[in-house]
Amino acid sequence: MIQVTADDRSLLSDLRNFMEPVEVLEPNGEIVGLFVPTNLERGKRLYDEKGSDIDWAEIERRAAEETGQGRKLYEIFEHFKTLTTDPMVLADLQQRIERLRAEDGCATREALQNLDSLGNS
């Protein structure tokens, strides 16, 4: 279920945008109550219209075709480094890259992968 935090500035304008029930929370996270829009049918109609635009066969085809073509997160961060000249951002990216590379080669991860491959054979 969607949750929205109540404050003095934006609750009413936020609630007008929802088309389904929403839990209303206090800033400290306590539940105040449940807001249910009066026109639930409008939301259902919009969801049905948008859902009919989805080509599930195309999604399945792409998922099958693109399997294994991903990149590791540290490789993506390395690409990000080519997009900036900010020294602080570059340093932050480098720290992340080093941490991810270390995790990628750690013995625990390799052991888990080996166990997983034994279970699949």
XYZ file of C-alpha atoms in Angstrom:
121
model
C 0.000 0.000 0.000
C 1.148 3.513 -0.746
C 2.119 5.663 2.235
C 2.254 9.447 2.483
C 3.577 11.504 5.388
C 1.286 14.267 6.630
C 2.778 17.690 7.164
C 1.497 21.256 7.170
C 2.445 22.008 3.578
C 1.356 19.431 1.079
C -0.974 16.725 2.329
C -4.192 17.883 0.685
C -2.576 18.529 -2.696
C -0.778 15.174 -2.485
C -3.920 13.230 -1.646
C -5.735 14.631 -4.681
C -3.232 12.816 -6.911
C -3.932 9.332 -5.558
C -6.387 6.982 -7.198
C -6.146 4.190 -4.651
C -6.199 3.898 -0.857
C -3.238 5.531 0.902
C -1.925 5.177 4.462
C -1.415 8.602 6.024
C 1.546 8.774 8.412
C 2.716 11.327 10.931
C 6.266 12.650 10.409
C 7.460 10.209 13.098
C 6.095 7.266 11.080
C 2.994 6.523 13.158
C -0.120 5.731 11.146
C -2.792 8.428 11.341
C -5.325 6.639 9.180
C -6.349 5.489 5.753
C -7.391 7.842 2.961
C -9.717 6.329 0.360
C -10.478 8.488 -2.700
C -14.159 8.863 -3.508
C -13.662 7.925 -7.159
C -11.917 4.543 -7.060
C -13.437 3.647 -10.436
C -11.416 6.457 -12.084
C -8.215 4.864 -10.836
C -9.290 1.401 -11.934
C -10.181 2.722 -15.389
C -6.808 4.498 -15.750
C -4.914 1.387 -14.648
C -6.851 -0.728 -17.130
C -6.143 1.734 -19.963
C -2.421 1.887 -19.203
C -2.202 -1.854 -18.675
C -3.600 -2.505 -22.131
C -0.674 -0.556 -23.625
C 1.834 -3.076 -22.251
C 3.086 -5.655 -24.739
C 3.890 -8.535 -22.390
C 5.161 -10.721 -25.235
C 7.699 -8.027 -26.156
C 8.838 -7.777 -22.531
C 9.327 -11.544 -22.346
C 11.194 -11.556 -25.678
C 13.553 -8.809 -24.532
C 14.137 -10.464 -21.176
C 15.112 -13.721 -22.878
C 17.263 -11.961 -25.479
C 19.157 -9.712 -23.093
C 19.985 -12.242 -20.400
C 23.611 -12.067 -19.347
C 24.320 -8.764 -21.070
C 24.442 -6.699 -17.910
C 27.441 -4.960 -16.429
C 28.782 -4.990 -12.919
C 28.028 -1.936 -10.836
C 31.694 -0.948 -10.593
C 31.852 -0.933 -14.410
C 28.933 1.496 -14.498
C 30.675 3.700 -11.924
C 33.806 3.621 -14.082
C 31.714 4.968 -16.943
C 30.317 7.685 -14.650
C 33.885 8.828 -14.008
C 34.173 9.734 -17.700
C 31.165 12.048 -17.369
C 32.496 14.398 -14.687
C 35.528 16.469 -13.819
C 34.430 17.253 -10.248
C 37.254 15.994 -7.963
C 34.859 15.137 -5.107
C 32.594 13.106 -7.376
C 35.579 11.356 -8.944
C 36.963 10.474 -5.503
C 33.577 9.172 -4.348
C 33.185 7.049 -7.472
C 36.709 5.667 -7.078
C 36.010 4.632 -3.468
C 32.818 2.891 -4.558
C 34.616 1.142 -7.409
C 37.355 -0.140 -5.102
C 34.841 -1.380 -2.525
C 32.736 -3.149 -5.155
C 35.774 -4.740 -6.784
C 36.926 -6.014 -3.395
C 33.496 -7.478 -2.705
C 33.380 -9.009 -6.169
C 36.564 -10.966 -5.508
C 35.963 -11.900 -1.877
C 36.266 -15.535 -0.872
C 32.796 -15.646 0.665
C 31.138 -14.592 -2.566
C 33.177 -17.117 -4.569
C 32.322 -19.859 -2.083
C 28.620 -19.057 -2.342
C 28.805 -19.058 -6.133
C 30.564 -22.426 -6.058
C 27.889 -23.856 -3.758
C 25.191 -22.466 -6.004
C 26.771 -24.016 -9.093
C 27.010 -27.402 -7.331
C 23.319 -27.233 -6.520
C 22.446 -26.523 -10.154
C 24.446 -29.389 -11.631
